[in-house]
PDB file of C-alpha atoms in Angstrom:
ATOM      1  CA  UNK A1232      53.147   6.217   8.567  1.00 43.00           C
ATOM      2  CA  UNK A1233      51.701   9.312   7.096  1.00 42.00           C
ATOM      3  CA  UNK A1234      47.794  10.251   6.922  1.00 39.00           C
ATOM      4  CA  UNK A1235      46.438  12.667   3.730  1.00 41.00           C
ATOM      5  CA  UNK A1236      45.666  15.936   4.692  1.00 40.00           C
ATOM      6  CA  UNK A1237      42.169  16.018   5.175  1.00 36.00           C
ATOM      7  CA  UNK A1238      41.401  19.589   4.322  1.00 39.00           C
ATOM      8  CA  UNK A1239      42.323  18.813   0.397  1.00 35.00           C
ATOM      9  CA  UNK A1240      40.690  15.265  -0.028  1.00 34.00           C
ATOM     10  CA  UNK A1241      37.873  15.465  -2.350  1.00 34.00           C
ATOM     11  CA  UNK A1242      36.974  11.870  -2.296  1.00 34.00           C
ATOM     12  CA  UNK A1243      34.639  12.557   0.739  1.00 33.00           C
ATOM     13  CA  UNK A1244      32.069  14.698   0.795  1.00 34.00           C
ATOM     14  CA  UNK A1245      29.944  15.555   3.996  1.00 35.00           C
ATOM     15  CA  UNK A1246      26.755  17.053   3.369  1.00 38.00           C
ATOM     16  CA  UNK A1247      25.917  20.295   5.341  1.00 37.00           C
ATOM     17  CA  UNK A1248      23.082  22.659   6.211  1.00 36.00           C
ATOM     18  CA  UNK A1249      23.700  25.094   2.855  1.00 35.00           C
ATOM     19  CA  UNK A1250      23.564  21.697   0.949  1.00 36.00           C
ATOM     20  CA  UNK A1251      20.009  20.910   2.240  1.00 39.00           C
ATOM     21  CA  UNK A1252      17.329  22.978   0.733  1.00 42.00           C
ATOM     22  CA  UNK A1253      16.005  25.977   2.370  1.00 42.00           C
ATOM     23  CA  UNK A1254      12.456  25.436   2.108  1.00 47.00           C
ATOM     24  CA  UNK A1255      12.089  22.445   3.091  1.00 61.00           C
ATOM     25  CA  UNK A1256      13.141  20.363   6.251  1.00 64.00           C
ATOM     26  CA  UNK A1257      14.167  16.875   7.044  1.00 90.00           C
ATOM     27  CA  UNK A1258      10.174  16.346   8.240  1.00 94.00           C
ATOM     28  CA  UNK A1259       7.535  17.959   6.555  1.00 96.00           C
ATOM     29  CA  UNK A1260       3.586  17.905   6.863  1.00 96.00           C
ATOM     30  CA  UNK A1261       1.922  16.254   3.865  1.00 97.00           C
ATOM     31  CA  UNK A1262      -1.494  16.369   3.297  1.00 97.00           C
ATOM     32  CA  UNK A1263      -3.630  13.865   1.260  1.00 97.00           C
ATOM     33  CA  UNK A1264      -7.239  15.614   0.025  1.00 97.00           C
ATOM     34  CA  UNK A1265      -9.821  15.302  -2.475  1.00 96.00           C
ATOM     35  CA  UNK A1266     -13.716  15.025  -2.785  1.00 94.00           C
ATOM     36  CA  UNK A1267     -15.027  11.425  -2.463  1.00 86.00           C
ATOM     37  CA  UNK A1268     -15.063  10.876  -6.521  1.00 86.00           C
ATOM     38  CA  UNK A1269     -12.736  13.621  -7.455  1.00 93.00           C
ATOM     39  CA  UNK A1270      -9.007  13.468  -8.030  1.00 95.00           C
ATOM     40  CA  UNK A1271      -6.731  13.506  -4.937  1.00 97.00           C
ATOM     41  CA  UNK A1272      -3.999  15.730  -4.378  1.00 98.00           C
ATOM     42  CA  UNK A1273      -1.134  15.726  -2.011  1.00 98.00           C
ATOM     43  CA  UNK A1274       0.385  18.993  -0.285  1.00 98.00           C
ATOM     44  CA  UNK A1275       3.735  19.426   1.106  1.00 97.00           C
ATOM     45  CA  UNK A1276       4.232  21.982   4.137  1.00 96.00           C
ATOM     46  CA  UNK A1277       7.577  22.996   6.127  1.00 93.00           C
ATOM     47  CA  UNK A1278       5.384  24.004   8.766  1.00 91.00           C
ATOM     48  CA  UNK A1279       1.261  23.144   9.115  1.00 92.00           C
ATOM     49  CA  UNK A1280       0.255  27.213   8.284  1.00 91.00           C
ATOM     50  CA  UNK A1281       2.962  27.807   5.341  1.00 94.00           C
ATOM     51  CA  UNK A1282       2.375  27.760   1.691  1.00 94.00           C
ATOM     52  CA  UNK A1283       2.471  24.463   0.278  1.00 96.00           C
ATOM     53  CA  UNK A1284       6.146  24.502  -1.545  1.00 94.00           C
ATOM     54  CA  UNK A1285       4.661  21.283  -3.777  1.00 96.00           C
ATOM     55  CA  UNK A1286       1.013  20.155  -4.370  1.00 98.00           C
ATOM     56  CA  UNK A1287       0.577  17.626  -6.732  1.00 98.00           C
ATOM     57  CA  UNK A1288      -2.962  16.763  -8.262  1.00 97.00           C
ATOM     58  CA  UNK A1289      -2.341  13.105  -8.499  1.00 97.00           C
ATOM     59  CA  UNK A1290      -3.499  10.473 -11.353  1.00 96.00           C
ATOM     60  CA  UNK A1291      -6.425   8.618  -8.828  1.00 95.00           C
ATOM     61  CA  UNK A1292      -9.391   9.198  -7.288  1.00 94.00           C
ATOM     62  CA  UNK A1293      -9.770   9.954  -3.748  1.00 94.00           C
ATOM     63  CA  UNK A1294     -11.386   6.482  -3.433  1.00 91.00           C
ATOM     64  CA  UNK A1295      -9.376   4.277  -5.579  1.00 92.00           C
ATOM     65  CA  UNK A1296      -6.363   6.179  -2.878  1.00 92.00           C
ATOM     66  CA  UNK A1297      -8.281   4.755  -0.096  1.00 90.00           C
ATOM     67  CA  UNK A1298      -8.997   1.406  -1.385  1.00 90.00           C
ATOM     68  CA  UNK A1299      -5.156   1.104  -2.457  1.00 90.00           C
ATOM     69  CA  UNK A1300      -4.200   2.056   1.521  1.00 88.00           C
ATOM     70  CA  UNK A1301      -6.366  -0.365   2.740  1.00 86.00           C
ATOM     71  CA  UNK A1302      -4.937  -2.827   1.603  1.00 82.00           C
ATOM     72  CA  UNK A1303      -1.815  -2.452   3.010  1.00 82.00           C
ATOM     73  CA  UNK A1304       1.471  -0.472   1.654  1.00 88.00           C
ATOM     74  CA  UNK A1305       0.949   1.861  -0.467  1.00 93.00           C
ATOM     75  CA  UNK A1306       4.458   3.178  -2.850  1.00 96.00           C
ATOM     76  CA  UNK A1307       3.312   5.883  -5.772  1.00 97.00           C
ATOM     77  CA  UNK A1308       6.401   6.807  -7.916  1.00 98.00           C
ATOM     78  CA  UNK A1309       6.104  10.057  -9.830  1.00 98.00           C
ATOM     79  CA  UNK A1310       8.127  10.106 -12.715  1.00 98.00           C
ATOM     80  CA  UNK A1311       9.557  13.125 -15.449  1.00 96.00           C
ATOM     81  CA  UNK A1312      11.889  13.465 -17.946  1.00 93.00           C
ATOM     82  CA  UNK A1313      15.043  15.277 -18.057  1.00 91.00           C
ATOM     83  CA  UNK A1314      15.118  18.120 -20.487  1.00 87.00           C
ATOM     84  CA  UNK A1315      18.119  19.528 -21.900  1.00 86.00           C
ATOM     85  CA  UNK A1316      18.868  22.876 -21.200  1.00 81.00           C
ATOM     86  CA  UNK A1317      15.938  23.406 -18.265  1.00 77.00           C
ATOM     87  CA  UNK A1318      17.515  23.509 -14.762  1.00 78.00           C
ATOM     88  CA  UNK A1319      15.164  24.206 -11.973  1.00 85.00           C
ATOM     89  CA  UNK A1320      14.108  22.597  -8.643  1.00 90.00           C
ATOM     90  CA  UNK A1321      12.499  19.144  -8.712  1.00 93.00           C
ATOM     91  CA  UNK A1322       9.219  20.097  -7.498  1.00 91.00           C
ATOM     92  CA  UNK A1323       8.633  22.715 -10.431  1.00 91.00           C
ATOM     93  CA  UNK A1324       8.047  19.964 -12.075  1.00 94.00           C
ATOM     94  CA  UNK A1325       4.795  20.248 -14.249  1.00 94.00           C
ATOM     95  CA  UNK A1326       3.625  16.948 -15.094  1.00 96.00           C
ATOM     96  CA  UNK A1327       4.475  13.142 -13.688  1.00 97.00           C
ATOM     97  CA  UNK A1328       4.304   9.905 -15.159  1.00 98.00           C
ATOM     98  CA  UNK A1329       2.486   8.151 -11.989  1.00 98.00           C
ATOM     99  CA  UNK A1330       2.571   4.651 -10.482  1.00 98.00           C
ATOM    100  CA  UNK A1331       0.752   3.512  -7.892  1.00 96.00           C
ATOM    101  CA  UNK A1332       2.476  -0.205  -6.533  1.00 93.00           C
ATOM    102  CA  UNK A1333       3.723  -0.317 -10.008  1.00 94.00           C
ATOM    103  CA  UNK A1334       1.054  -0.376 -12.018  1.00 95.00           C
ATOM    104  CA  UNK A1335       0.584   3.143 -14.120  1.00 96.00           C
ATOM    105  CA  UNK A1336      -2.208   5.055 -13.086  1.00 94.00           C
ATOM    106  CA  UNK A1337      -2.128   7.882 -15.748  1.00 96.00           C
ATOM    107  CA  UNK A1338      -0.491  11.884 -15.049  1.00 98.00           C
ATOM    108  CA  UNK A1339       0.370  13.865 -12.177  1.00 98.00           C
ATOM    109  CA  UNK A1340       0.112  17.880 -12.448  1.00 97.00           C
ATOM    110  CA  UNK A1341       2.098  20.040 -10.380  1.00 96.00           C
ATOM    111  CA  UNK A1342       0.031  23.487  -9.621  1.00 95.00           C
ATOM    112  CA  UNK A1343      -0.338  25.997  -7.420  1.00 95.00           C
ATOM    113  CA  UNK A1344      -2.371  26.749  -4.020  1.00 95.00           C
ATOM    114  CA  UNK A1345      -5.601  28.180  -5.355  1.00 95.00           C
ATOM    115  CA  UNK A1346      -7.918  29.755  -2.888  1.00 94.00           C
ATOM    116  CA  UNK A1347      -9.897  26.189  -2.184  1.00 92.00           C
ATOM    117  CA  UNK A1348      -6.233  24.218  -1.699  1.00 95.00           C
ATOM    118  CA  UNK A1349      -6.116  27.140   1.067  1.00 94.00           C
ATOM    119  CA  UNK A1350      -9.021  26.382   2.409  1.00 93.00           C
ATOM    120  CA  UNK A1351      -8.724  23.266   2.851  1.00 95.00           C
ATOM    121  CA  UNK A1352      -5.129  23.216   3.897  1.00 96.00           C
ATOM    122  CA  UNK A1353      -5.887  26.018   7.219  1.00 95.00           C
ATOM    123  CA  UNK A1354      -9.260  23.951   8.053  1.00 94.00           C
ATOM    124  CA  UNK A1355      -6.614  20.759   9.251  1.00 95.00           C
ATOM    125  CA  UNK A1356      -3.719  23.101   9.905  1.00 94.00           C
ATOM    126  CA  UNK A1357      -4.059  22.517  13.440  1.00 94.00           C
ATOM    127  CA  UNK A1358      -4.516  18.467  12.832  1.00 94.00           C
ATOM    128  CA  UNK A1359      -1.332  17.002  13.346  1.00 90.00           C
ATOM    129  CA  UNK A1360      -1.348  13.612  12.160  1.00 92.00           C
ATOM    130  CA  UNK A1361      -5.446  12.367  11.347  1.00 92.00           C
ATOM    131  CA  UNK A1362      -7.762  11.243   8.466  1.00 92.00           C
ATOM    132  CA  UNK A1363     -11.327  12.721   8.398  1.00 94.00           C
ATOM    133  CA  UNK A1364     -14.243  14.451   6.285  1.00 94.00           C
ATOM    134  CA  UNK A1365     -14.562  17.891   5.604  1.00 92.00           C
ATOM    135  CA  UNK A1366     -18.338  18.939   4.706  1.00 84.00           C
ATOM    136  CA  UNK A1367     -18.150  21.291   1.666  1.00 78.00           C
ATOM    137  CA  UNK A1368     -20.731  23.462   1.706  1.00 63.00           C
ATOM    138  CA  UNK A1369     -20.283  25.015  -1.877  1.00 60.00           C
ATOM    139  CA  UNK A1370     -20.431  21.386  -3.564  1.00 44.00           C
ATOM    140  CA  UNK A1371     -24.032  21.266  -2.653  1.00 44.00           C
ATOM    141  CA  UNK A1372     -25.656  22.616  -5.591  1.00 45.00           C
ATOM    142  CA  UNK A1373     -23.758  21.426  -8.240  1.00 46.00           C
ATOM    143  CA  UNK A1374     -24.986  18.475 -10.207  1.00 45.00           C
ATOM    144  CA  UNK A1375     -22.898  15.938 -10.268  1.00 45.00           C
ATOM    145  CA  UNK A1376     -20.272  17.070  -8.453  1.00 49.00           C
ATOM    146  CA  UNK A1377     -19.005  15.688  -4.916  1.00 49.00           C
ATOM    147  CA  UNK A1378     -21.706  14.376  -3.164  1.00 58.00           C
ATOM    148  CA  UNK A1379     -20.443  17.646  -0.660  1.00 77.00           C
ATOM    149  CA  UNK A1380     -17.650  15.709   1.602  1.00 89.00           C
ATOM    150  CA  UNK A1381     -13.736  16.459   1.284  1.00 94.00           C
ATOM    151  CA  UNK A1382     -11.636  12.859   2.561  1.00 95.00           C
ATOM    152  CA  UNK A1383      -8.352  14.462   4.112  1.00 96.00           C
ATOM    153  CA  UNK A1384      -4.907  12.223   5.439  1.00 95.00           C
ATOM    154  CA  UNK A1385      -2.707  14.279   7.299  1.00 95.00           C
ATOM    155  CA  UNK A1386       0.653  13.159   8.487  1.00 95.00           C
ATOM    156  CA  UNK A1387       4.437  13.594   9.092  1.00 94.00           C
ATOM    157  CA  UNK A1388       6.475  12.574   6.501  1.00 95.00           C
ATOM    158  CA  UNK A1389      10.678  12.216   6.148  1.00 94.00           C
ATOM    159  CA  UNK A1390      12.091  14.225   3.543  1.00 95.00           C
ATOM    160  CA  UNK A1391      14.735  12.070   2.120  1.00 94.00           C
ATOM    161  CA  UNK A1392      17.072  14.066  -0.641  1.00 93.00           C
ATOM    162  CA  UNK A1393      19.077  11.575  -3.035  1.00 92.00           C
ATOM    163  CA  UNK A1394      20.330  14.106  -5.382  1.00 92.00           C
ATOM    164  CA  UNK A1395      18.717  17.077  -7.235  1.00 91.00           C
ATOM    165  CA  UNK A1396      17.052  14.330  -9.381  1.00 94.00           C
ATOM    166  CA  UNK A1397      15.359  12.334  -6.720  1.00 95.00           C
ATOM    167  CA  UNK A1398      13.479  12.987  -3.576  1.00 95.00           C
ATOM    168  CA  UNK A1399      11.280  10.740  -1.225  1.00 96.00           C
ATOM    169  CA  UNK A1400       8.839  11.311   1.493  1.00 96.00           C
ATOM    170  CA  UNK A1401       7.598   8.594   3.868  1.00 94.00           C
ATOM    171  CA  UNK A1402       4.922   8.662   5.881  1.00 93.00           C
ATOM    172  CA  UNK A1403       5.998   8.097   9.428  1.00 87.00           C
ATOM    173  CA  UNK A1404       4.188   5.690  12.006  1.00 79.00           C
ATOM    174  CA  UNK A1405       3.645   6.634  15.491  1.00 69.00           C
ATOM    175  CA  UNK A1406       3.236   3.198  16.001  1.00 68.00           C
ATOM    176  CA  UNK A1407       5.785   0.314  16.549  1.00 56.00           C
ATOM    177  CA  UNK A1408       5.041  -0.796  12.926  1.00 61.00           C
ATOM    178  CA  UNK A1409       8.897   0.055  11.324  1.00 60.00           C
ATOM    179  CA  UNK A1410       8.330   0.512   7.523  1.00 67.00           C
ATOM    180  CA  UNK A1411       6.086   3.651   6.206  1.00 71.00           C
ATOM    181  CA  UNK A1412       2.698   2.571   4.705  1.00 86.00           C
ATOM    182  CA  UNK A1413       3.066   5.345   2.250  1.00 93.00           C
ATOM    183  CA  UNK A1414       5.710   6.331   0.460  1.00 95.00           C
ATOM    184  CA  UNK A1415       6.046   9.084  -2.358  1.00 97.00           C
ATOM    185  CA  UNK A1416       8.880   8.440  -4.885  1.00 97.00           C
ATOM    186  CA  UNK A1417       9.934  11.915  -7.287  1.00 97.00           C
ATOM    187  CA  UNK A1418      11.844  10.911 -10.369  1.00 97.00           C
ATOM    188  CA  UNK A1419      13.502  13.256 -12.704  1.00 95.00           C
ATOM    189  CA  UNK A1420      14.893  10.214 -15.531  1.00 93.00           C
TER     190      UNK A1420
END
C-alpha cells in the first residue's frame, strides 16, 4: 500500500501564523459608543490602548442599538461591493450596505480615530468587558445636540477570518449562555 507524499499535496491546506493577519488577533476588544440620539459606532482594538485598526460609524442610533439588544440577539451584516481592479484589506472599506436582523438600516462609513474617538476609546481602556455612560462635558452647550451623555458597550469579541472577503466578530459571553448576542458580519460581494 503506498501513501502520497505529503510535502507535494496541494489539496490540503493548513492555515498558519503568516496566513493570519498581523494586526489583528484571534480576540479583539470592540467597543460600541455613541451619544444617546446620535449615530453609534463600533471600534475594533488588538489590545484595549492601541489604535483602533477599524471603526465603523454605523447606520442606527445609539438607542434604536439598545432597543434592538434588548430584545434579544442582535446579527448586523455590513455589506460592499467588489470593485474591479481595487485590492486592499477588508476593513479599508469606505462605505457598507447595513442590516440589522435583516432588515436594512441605511450606510455604514468606515473612518478614522479623530481626537473625540480617542477620547472616548482611553476613558474605557481600562474597562474590560462593561456597558455604561460617559458624561460629555463639551455637549453641554450645544443646542440640540446630545443631551451631554456618551452610552458605551465594551466587550471581547472572536475574530473569525473566512477569506479576504469575509470576516466576523462575536461578542463573547462570560456566562454559560453558548451563542454570542452580537454578532458583526463584513461582506465584500
Amino acid at each position: 500500500m503506498a501513501f502520497p507524499n505529503i510535502a507535494t499535496c496541494k489539496c490540503l491546506t493548513l492555515p498558519t501564523r503568516l496566513s493570519m493577519s498581523h494586526t489583528v488577533g484571534r480576540k479583539v476588544t470592540g467597543t460600541l459608543f455613541g451619544n444617546r440620539r446620535g449615530q453609534v459606532s463600533f471600534a475594533v482594538q488588538d489590545d484595549p490602548r492601541s489604535e483602533p485598526v477599524l471603526l465603523l460609524e454605523l447606520a442606527m442610533s445609539t438607542s434604536s442599538l439598545v432597543k434592538e439588544m434588548s430584545s434579544g440577539l442582535l446579527r448586523i451584516a455590513l455589506e460592499c461591493d467588489k470593485v474591479p481592479g481595487r485590492t486592499g484589506k477588508l476593513f479599508q472599506e469606505p462605505v457598507w450596505s447595513m442590516y440589522c436582523n435583516g432588515r436594512k438600516n441605511g450606510y455604514a462609513v468606515g473612518r478614522t480615530c479623530n481626537e473625540s474617538d480617542w477620547h472616548v476609546l482611553s476613558t474605557v481602556q481600562s474597562v474590560s468587558v462593561g456597558a455604561g455612560v460617559i458624561p460629555v462635558v463639551e455637549d453641554a452647550g450645544r443646542d440640540g445636540g446630545s443631551d451631554g451623555e456618551l452610552l458605551y458597550m465594551r466587550a471581547k469579541f472572536e475574530r473569525v477570518v473566512g477569506s479576504r472577503d469575509s470576516e466576523a466578530f462575536y461578542m463573547m459571553n462570560l456566562d454559560s449562555n453558548v451563542r454570542p448576542e452580537l454578532s458583526i458580519f463584513l461582506l465584500r460581494i
